[in-house]
């Protein structure tokens, strides 16, 4: 789903480097799962901050107040090959320290017990500094379920709009035997976990919008369309495992938890099940109403024909008398409450259509 196959690719790469001020664009990717002219997709831009604090770049990408302007335009990088919709991008950032270690971001005394690596994890994932969102000193230590310990060398945190990854030991640069591969993991399989989560969130949002407008359409048609869309979403997007190994799956689960995707998916299934039950009950009620009306109209006529057949008469007055009795019986039956309820249901059926 994320890459397609040689006959139908869904992902394209451009590894041409660009240097724009203090930012090096190392590559770009485009992902469009649906092969349709106006289908939506995702664009991933791979950056490397050459100088300065990466927090400032993340704050600009997040659109924080008082953040400096971006020195590059994504629309110019994609060169008109796609249209970027307005909104805040998801960021995945990776920071390692030199021999001196990472500096403290929150120097106030109330944050002294907060380790620098934990400060950086929070700042990278939230794309914020103390002026944007001062953390609560009483809740500085994240739970084990929040920090994804990729290994003893690096940890990660996934929040709503960002993923922060921090090296827990000094980076030896070109001579480091691990962090070069770690960056490759982040820009490939770990990024895939985030991309799949974003696609799942978009798909669920579309299903929720369809549910909200379901009552504006024909019940039977809407029910069939919703069932087909849910089945397509489940088979195409609702994957819970990317690899046999655990780390990408844990990243995907963390993203899903931040956006309550499992709960939203179950809610969509419940609402569609309720909608289907109501639609089937409504259809059964209309069928039963039509059967009641048909029975009330045809039973007196059948009795009249059977009576004439038993009498074996050719007297026209007897025919008239039986016909009048049949009409009177039919009118009496149609004036009953059950007949009025059946006619009302049939009338509502045609009115709604």
GROMACS .gro file of C-alpha atoms in nm:
model
  353
    1UNK     CA    1   0.000   0.000   0.000
    2UNK     CA    2   0.289   0.238   0.074
    3UNK     CA    3   0.498   0.151  -0.232
    4UNK     CA    4   0.277  -0.031  -0.482
    5UNK     CA    5   0.437  -0.264  -0.734
    6UNK     CA    6   0.636  -0.213  -1.056
    7UNK     CA    7   0.321  -0.213  -1.267
    8UNK     CA    8   0.139   0.029  -1.036
    9UNK     CA    9   0.373   0.236  -0.817
   10UNK     CA   10   0.223   0.449  -0.541
   11UNK     CA   11   0.540   0.620  -0.414
   12UNK     CA   12   0.803   0.830  -0.586
   13UNK     CA   13   1.139   0.957  -0.464
   14UNK     CA   14   1.363   1.249  -0.556
   15UNK     CA   15   1.704   1.233  -0.389
   16UNK     CA   16   1.838   1.554  -0.544
   17UNK     CA   17   1.993   1.765  -0.264
   18UNK     CA   18   1.918   2.134  -0.222
   19UNK     CA   19   2.075   2.385   0.014
   20UNK     CA   20   1.850   2.673   0.120
   21UNK     CA   21   2.013   2.893   0.380
   22UNK     CA   22   2.073   2.688   0.694
   23UNK     CA   23   1.860   2.399   0.565
   24UNK     CA   24   1.974   2.112   0.346
   25UNK     CA   25   1.695   1.934   0.162
   26UNK     CA   26   1.826   1.580   0.123
   27UNK     CA   27   1.529   1.438  -0.064
   28UNK     CA   28   1.154   1.437  -0.121
   29UNK     CA   29   0.888   1.168  -0.146
   30UNK     CA   30   0.534   1.160  -0.280
   31UNK     CA   31   0.279   0.895  -0.181
   32UNK     CA   32  -0.058   0.855  -0.352
   33UNK     CA   33  -0.228   0.524  -0.262
   34UNK     CA   34  -0.529   0.570  -0.495
   35UNK     CA   35  -0.461   0.574  -0.868
   36UNK     CA   36  -0.709   0.850  -0.950
   37UNK     CA   37  -0.653   1.192  -1.112
   38UNK     CA   38  -0.761   1.398  -0.808
   39UNK     CA   39  -0.670   1.151  -0.535
   40UNK     CA   40  -0.515   1.283  -0.215
   41UNK     CA   41  -0.174   1.175  -0.095
   42UNK     CA   42   0.121   1.274   0.119
   43UNK     CA   43   0.446   1.457   0.056
   44UNK     CA   44   0.751   1.397   0.275
   45UNK     CA   45   1.041   1.644   0.268
   46UNK     CA   46   1.368   1.526   0.422
   47UNK     CA   47   1.565   1.806   0.584
   48UNK     CA   48   1.890   1.849   0.772
   49UNK     CA   49   1.950   2.157   0.985
   50UNK     CA   50   2.306   2.269   0.916
   51UNK     CA   51   2.338   2.540   1.183
   52UNK     CA   52   2.142   2.667   1.477
   53UNK     CA   53   1.886   2.505   1.704
   54UNK     CA   54   1.650   2.256   1.538
   55UNK     CA   55   1.375   2.361   1.780
   56UNK     CA   56   1.345   2.694   1.596
   57UNK     CA   57   1.289   2.515   1.264
   58UNK     CA   58   1.029   2.286   1.419
   59UNK     CA   59   0.848   2.585   1.573
   60UNK     CA   60   0.834   2.751   1.232
   61UNK     CA   61   0.699   2.433   1.071
   62UNK     CA   62   0.436   2.411   1.344
   63UNK     CA   63   0.332   2.773   1.293
   64UNK     CA   64   0.406   2.882   1.650
   65UNK     CA   65   0.358   3.244   1.750
   66UNK     CA   66   0.674   3.454   1.728
   67UNK     CA   67   0.849   3.174   1.537
   68UNK     CA   68   1.076   3.281   1.256
   69UNK     CA   69   0.964   3.242   0.896
   70UNK     CA   70   1.049   2.935   0.695
   71UNK     CA   71   1.338   2.985   0.456
   72UNK     CA   72   1.197   2.744   0.200
   73UNK     CA   73   0.862   2.702   0.027
   74UNK     CA   74   0.736   2.343  -0.010
   75UNK     CA   75   0.538   2.446  -0.317
   76UNK     CA   76   0.859   2.551  -0.491
   77UNK     CA   77   1.030   2.224  -0.398
   78UNK     CA   78   0.760   2.007  -0.553
   79UNK     CA   79   0.768   2.226  -0.865
   80UNK     CA   80   0.393   2.226  -0.929
   81UNK     CA   81   0.362   1.846  -0.941
   82UNK     CA   82   0.120   1.845  -0.649
   83UNK     CA   83  -0.104   2.081  -0.454
   84UNK     CA   84  -0.038   2.109  -0.082
   85UNK     CA   85  -0.348   2.164   0.129
   86UNK     CA   86  -0.321   2.409   0.418
   87UNK     CA   87  -0.255   2.263   0.759
   88UNK     CA   88   0.016   2.180   1.007
   89UNK     CA   89   0.262   1.916   0.887
   90UNK     CA   90   0.365   1.618   1.094
   91UNK     CA   91   0.737   1.630   1.179
   92UNK     CA   92   0.976   1.348   1.262
   93UNK     CA   93   1.303   1.481   1.404
   94UNK     CA   94   1.624   1.312   1.522
   95UNK     CA   95   1.890   1.479   1.739
   96UNK     CA   96   2.215   1.339   1.875
   97UNK     CA   97   2.465   1.503   2.109
   98UNK     CA   98   2.834   1.572   2.087
   99UNK     CA   99   3.080   1.479   2.360
  100UNK     CA  100   2.954   1.767   2.573
  101UNK     CA  101   2.598   1.628   2.570
  102UNK     CA  102   2.272   1.800   2.485
  103UNK     CA  103   2.216   2.140   2.648
  104UNK     CA  104   1.929   2.192   2.886
  105UNK     CA  105   1.630   2.356   2.718
  106UNK     CA  106   1.443   2.440   3.039
  107UNK     CA  107   1.684   2.604   3.281
  108UNK     CA  108   1.435   2.716   3.545
  109UNK     CA  109   1.488   2.563   3.891
  110UNK     CA  110   1.157   2.378   3.877
  111UNK     CA  111   1.292   2.177   3.582
  112UNK     CA  112   1.627   2.079   3.738
  113UNK     CA  113   1.521   1.720   3.797
  114UNK     CA  114   1.420   1.685   3.432
  115UNK     CA  115   1.706   1.518   3.235
  116UNK     CA  116   1.821   1.703   2.919
  117UNK     CA  117   1.743   1.405   2.695
  118UNK     CA  118   1.384   1.399   2.823
  119UNK     CA  119   1.357   1.774   2.767
  120UNK     CA  120   1.466   1.732   2.407
  121UNK     CA  121   1.224   1.446   2.349
  122UNK     CA  122   0.936   1.663   2.466
  123UNK     CA  123   1.049   1.971   2.272
  124UNK     CA  124   1.107   1.780   1.945
  125UNK     CA  125   0.777   1.592   1.957
  126UNK     CA  126   0.571   1.895   2.064
  127UNK     CA  127   0.761   2.142   1.837
  128UNK     CA  128   0.757   2.395   2.118
  129UNK     CA  129   0.968   2.576   2.374
  130UNK     CA  130   0.886   2.718   2.714
  131UNK     CA  131   0.717   3.025   2.564
  132UNK     CA  132   0.474   2.809   2.367
  133UNK     CA  133   0.382   2.544   2.620
  134UNK     CA  134   0.554   2.533   2.960
  135UNK     CA  135   0.547   2.173   3.083
  136UNK     CA  136   0.402   2.102   3.425
  137UNK     CA  137   0.689   2.031   3.668
  138UNK     CA  138   0.468   1.781   3.854
  139UNK     CA  139   0.434   1.566   3.545
  140UNK     CA  140   0.775   1.570   3.384
  141UNK     CA  141   0.854   1.200   3.384
  142UNK     CA  142   0.668   1.040   3.092
  143UNK     CA  143   0.518   0.699   3.142
  144UNK     CA  144   0.684   0.391   2.997
  145UNK     CA  145   0.403   0.369   2.742
  146UNK     CA  146   0.488   0.720   2.616
  147UNK     CA  147   0.865   0.674   2.568
  148UNK     CA  148   0.953   0.419   2.302
  149UNK     CA  149   1.295   0.285   2.393
  150UNK     CA  150   1.424   0.189   2.050
  151UNK     CA  151   1.747   0.066   2.209
  152UNK     CA  152   1.989   0.178   2.476
  153UNK     CA  153   2.129   0.430   2.223
  154UNK     CA  154   1.813   0.621   2.134
  155UNK     CA  155   1.459   0.685   2.253
  156UNK     CA  156   1.149   0.824   2.083
  157UNK     CA  157   0.824   0.996   2.177
  158UNK     CA  158   0.522   1.028   1.946
  159UNK     CA  159   0.274   1.309   2.008
  160UNK     CA  160  -0.020   1.435   1.805
  161UNK     CA  161   0.173   1.631   1.540
  162UNK     CA  162   0.532   1.523   1.586
  163UNK     CA  163   0.775   1.246   1.665
  164UNK     CA  164   1.097   1.322   1.848
  165UNK     CA  165   1.396   1.088   1.857
  166UNK     CA  166   1.701   1.159   2.076
  167UNK     CA  167   2.032   0.977   2.104
  168UNK     CA  168   2.112   0.885   2.461
  169UNK     CA  169   2.491   0.876   2.415
  170UNK     CA  170   2.740   1.102   2.234
  171UNK     CA  171   2.752   1.082   1.857
  172UNK     CA  172   3.100   1.012   1.718
  173UNK     CA  173   3.008   1.152   1.378
  174UNK     CA  174   3.135   0.969   1.071
  175UNK     CA  175   3.309   0.713   1.289
  176UNK     CA  176   2.988   0.618   1.469
  177UNK     CA  177   2.888   0.265   1.376
  178UNK     CA  178   2.522   0.302   1.475
  179UNK     CA  179   2.374   0.651   1.440
  180UNK     CA  180   2.424   0.659   1.062
  181UNK     CA  181   2.205   0.351   1.031
  182UNK     CA  182   1.969   0.494   1.293
  183UNK     CA  183   1.907   0.798   1.073
  184UNK     CA  184   1.842   0.566   0.778
  185UNK     CA  185   1.585   0.374   0.985
  186UNK     CA  186   1.411   0.695   1.081
  187UNK     CA  187   1.391   0.818   0.722
  188UNK     CA  188   1.261   0.485   0.591
  189UNK     CA  189   1.075   0.218   0.789
  190UNK     CA  190   1.003   0.440   1.091
  191UNK     CA  191   0.874   0.711   0.860
  192UNK     CA  192   0.653   0.448   0.695
  193UNK     CA  193   0.486   0.386   1.032
  194UNK     CA  194   0.398   0.754   1.057
  195UNK     CA  195   0.278   0.773   0.696
  196UNK     CA  196   0.051   0.475   0.744
  197UNK     CA  197  -0.089   0.631   1.061
  198UNK     CA  198  -0.160   0.958   0.880
  199UNK     CA  199  -0.338   0.771   0.599
  200UNK     CA  200  -0.544   0.581   0.855
  201UNK     CA  201  -0.643   0.907   1.024
  202UNK     CA  202  -0.746   1.057   0.689
  203UNK     CA  203  -0.946   0.746   0.599
  204UNK     CA  204  -1.128   0.743   0.933
  205UNK     CA  205  -1.209   1.112   0.902
  206UNK     CA  206  -1.364   1.048   0.562
  207UNK     CA  207  -1.571   0.761   0.703
  208UNK     CA  208  -1.689   0.983   0.989
  209UNK     CA  209  -1.791   1.253   0.742
  210UNK     CA  210  -1.982   0.996   0.538
  211UNK     CA  211  -2.161   0.879   0.852
  212UNK     CA  212  -2.258   1.236   0.935
  213UNK     CA  213  -2.423   1.281   0.594
  214UNK     CA  214  -2.574   0.930   0.578
  215UNK     CA  215  -2.925   1.041   0.671
  216UNK     CA  216  -2.935   1.279   0.373
  217UNK     CA  217  -2.934   0.990   0.124
  218UNK     CA  218  -3.143   0.686   0.048
  219UNK     CA  219  -3.107   0.436   0.332
  220UNK     CA  220  -3.048   0.128   0.120
  221UNK     CA  221  -2.803   0.301  -0.112
  222UNK     CA  222  -2.614   0.465   0.174
  223UNK     CA  223  -2.595   0.138   0.367
  224UNK     CA  224  -2.438  -0.044   0.073
  225UNK     CA  225  -2.191   0.238   0.008
  226UNK     CA  226  -2.086   0.261   0.373
  227UNK     CA  227  -2.031  -0.113   0.398
  228UNK     CA  228  -1.819  -0.106   0.084
  229UNK     CA  229  -1.613   0.191   0.208
  230UNK     CA  230  -1.553   0.031   0.549
  231UNK     CA  231  -1.449  -0.295   0.385
  232UNK     CA  232  -1.210  -0.110   0.154
  233UNK     CA  233  -1.064   0.087   0.446
  234UNK     CA  234  -1.014  -0.228   0.653
  235UNK     CA  235  -0.836  -0.417   0.376
  236UNK     CA  236  -0.629  -0.125   0.241
  237UNK     CA  237  -0.537   0.088   0.541
  238UNK     CA  238  -0.626  -0.066   0.875
  239UNK     CA  239  -0.298  -0.255   0.918
  240UNK     CA  240  -0.165  -0.300   1.270
  241UNK     CA  241   0.176  -0.444   1.184
  242UNK     CA  242   0.437  -0.315   0.941
  243UNK     CA  243   0.715  -0.565   1.004
  244UNK     CA  244   0.765  -0.887   1.200
  245UNK     CA  245   0.978  -0.682   1.442
  246UNK     CA  246   0.834  -0.458   1.708
  247UNK     CA  247   0.973  -0.104   1.674
  248UNK     CA  248   0.778   0.024   1.368
  249UNK     CA  249   0.465  -0.139   1.505
  250UNK     CA  250   0.513   0.040   1.838
  251UNK     CA  251   0.551   0.373   1.657
  252UNK     CA  252   0.231   0.308   1.463
  253UNK     CA  253   0.045   0.212   1.781
  254UNK     CA  254   0.171   0.527   1.953
  255UNK     CA  255   0.045   0.744   1.666
  256UNK     CA  256  -0.290   0.565   1.669
  257UNK     CA  257  -0.318   0.619   2.043
  258UNK     CA  258  -0.246   0.992   2.013
  259UNK     CA  259  -0.533   1.031   1.762
  260UNK     CA  260  -0.763   0.773   1.927
  261UNK     CA  261  -0.779   0.583   1.597
  262UNK     CA  262  -0.882   0.243   1.743
  263UNK     CA  263  -1.165   0.403   1.941
  264UNK     CA  264  -1.277   0.605   1.639
  265UNK     CA  265  -1.268   0.294   1.420
  266UNK     CA  266  -1.481   0.099   1.667
  267UNK     CA  267  -1.721   0.393   1.689
  268UNK     CA  268  -1.757   0.400   1.311
  269UNK     CA  269  -1.828   0.026   1.306
  270UNK     CA  270  -2.087   0.066   1.583
  271UNK     CA  271  -2.260   0.355   1.410
  272UNK     CA  272  -2.269   0.174   1.077
  273UNK     CA  273  -2.406  -0.137   1.249
  274UNK     CA  274  -2.678   0.073   1.413
  275UNK     CA  275  -2.750   0.248   1.084
  276UNK     CA  276  -2.775  -0.085   0.903
  277UNK     CA  277  -3.010  -0.220   1.169
  278UNK     CA  278  -3.233   0.088   1.144
  279UNK     CA  279  -3.229   0.070   0.766
  280UNK     CA  280  -3.326  -0.298   0.768
  281UNK     CA  281  -3.598  -0.236   1.027
  282UNK     CA  282  -3.731   0.047   0.814
  283UNK     CA  283  -3.728  -0.172   0.504
  284UNK     CA  284  -3.906  -0.454   0.690
  285UNK     CA  285  -4.166  -0.209   0.817
  286UNK     CA  286  -4.239  -0.089   0.465
  287UNK     CA  287  -4.264  -0.445   0.333
  288UNK     CA  288  -4.499  -0.541   0.615
  289UNK     CA  289  -4.711  -0.232   0.553
  290UNK     CA  290  -4.742  -0.314   0.185
  291UNK     CA  291  -4.836  -0.673   0.274
  292UNK     CA  292  -5.105  -0.550   0.516
  293UNK     CA  293  -5.258  -0.318   0.255
  294UNK     CA  294  -5.248  -0.589  -0.010
  295UNK     CA  295  -5.416  -0.836   0.226
  296UNK     CA  296  -5.691  -0.593   0.328
  297UNK     CA  297  -5.769  -0.517  -0.036
  298UNK     CA  298  -5.754  -0.868  -0.181
  299UNK     CA  299  -5.912  -1.077   0.097
  300UNK     CA  300  -6.267  -0.928   0.061
  301UNK     CA  301  -6.245  -0.964  -0.316
  302UNK     CA  302  -6.136  -1.325  -0.279
  303UNK     CA  303  -6.424  -1.397  -0.041
  304UNK     CA  304  -6.669  -1.238  -0.285
  305UNK     CA  305  -6.544  -1.443  -0.579
  306UNK     CA  306  -6.556  -1.762  -0.372
  307UNK     CA  307  -6.915  -1.685  -0.263
  308UNK     CA  308  -7.028  -1.626  -0.623
  309UNK     CA  309  -6.863  -1.947  -0.731
  310UNK     CA  310  -7.044  -2.144  -0.459
  311UNK     CA  311  -7.383  -1.987  -0.540
  312UNK     CA  312  -7.345  -2.054  -0.914
  313UNK     CA  313  -7.595  -1.785  -0.999
  314UNK     CA  314  -7.632  -1.548  -1.293
  315UNK     CA  315  -7.861  -1.303  -1.117
  316UNK     CA  316  -7.718  -0.951  -1.179
  317UNK     CA  317  -7.870  -0.816  -0.855
  318UNK     CA  318  -7.684  -1.079  -0.659
  319UNK     CA  319  -7.363  -0.975  -0.832
  320UNK     CA  320  -7.433  -0.613  -0.738
  321UNK     CA  321  -7.513  -0.707  -0.378
  322UNK     CA  322  -7.195  -0.911  -0.342
  323UNK     CA  323  -6.988  -0.631  -0.500
  324UNK     CA  324  -7.141  -0.371  -0.265
  325UNK     CA  325  -7.074  -0.594   0.034
  326UNK     CA  326  -6.719  -0.649  -0.085
  327UNK     CA  327  -6.658  -0.275  -0.122
  328UNK     CA  328  -6.812  -0.206   0.218
  329UNK     CA  329  -6.601  -0.473   0.384
  330UNK     CA  330  -6.288  -0.341   0.215
  331UNK     CA  331  -6.369   0.014   0.324
  332UNK     CA  332  -6.429  -0.104   0.679
  333UNK     CA  333  -6.103  -0.292   0.691
  334UNK     CA  334  -5.910   0.004   0.544
  335UNK     CA  335  -6.052   0.234   0.810
  336UNK     CA  336  -5.899   0.027   1.089
  337UNK     CA  337  -5.597   0.156   1.280
  338UNK     CA  338  -5.359  -0.108   1.138
  339UNK     CA  339  -5.453  -0.002   0.784
  340UNK     CA  340  -5.402   0.367   0.864
  341UNK     CA  341  -5.058   0.290   1.010
  342UNK     CA  342  -4.968   0.089   0.699
  343UNK     CA  343  -5.079   0.369   0.464
  344UNK     CA  344  -4.884   0.625   0.668
  345UNK     CA  345  -4.566   0.413   0.646
  346UNK     CA  346  -4.606   0.372   0.269
  347UNK     CA  347  -4.672   0.743   0.226
  348UNK     CA  348  -4.363   0.832   0.429
  349UNK     CA  349  -4.159   0.590   0.219
  350UNK     CA  350  -4.249   0.766  -0.106
  351UNK     CA  351  -4.218   1.111   0.055
  352UNK     CA  352  -3.862   1.042   0.173
  353UNK     CA  353  -3.766   0.926  -0.173
   0.00000   0.00000   0.00000
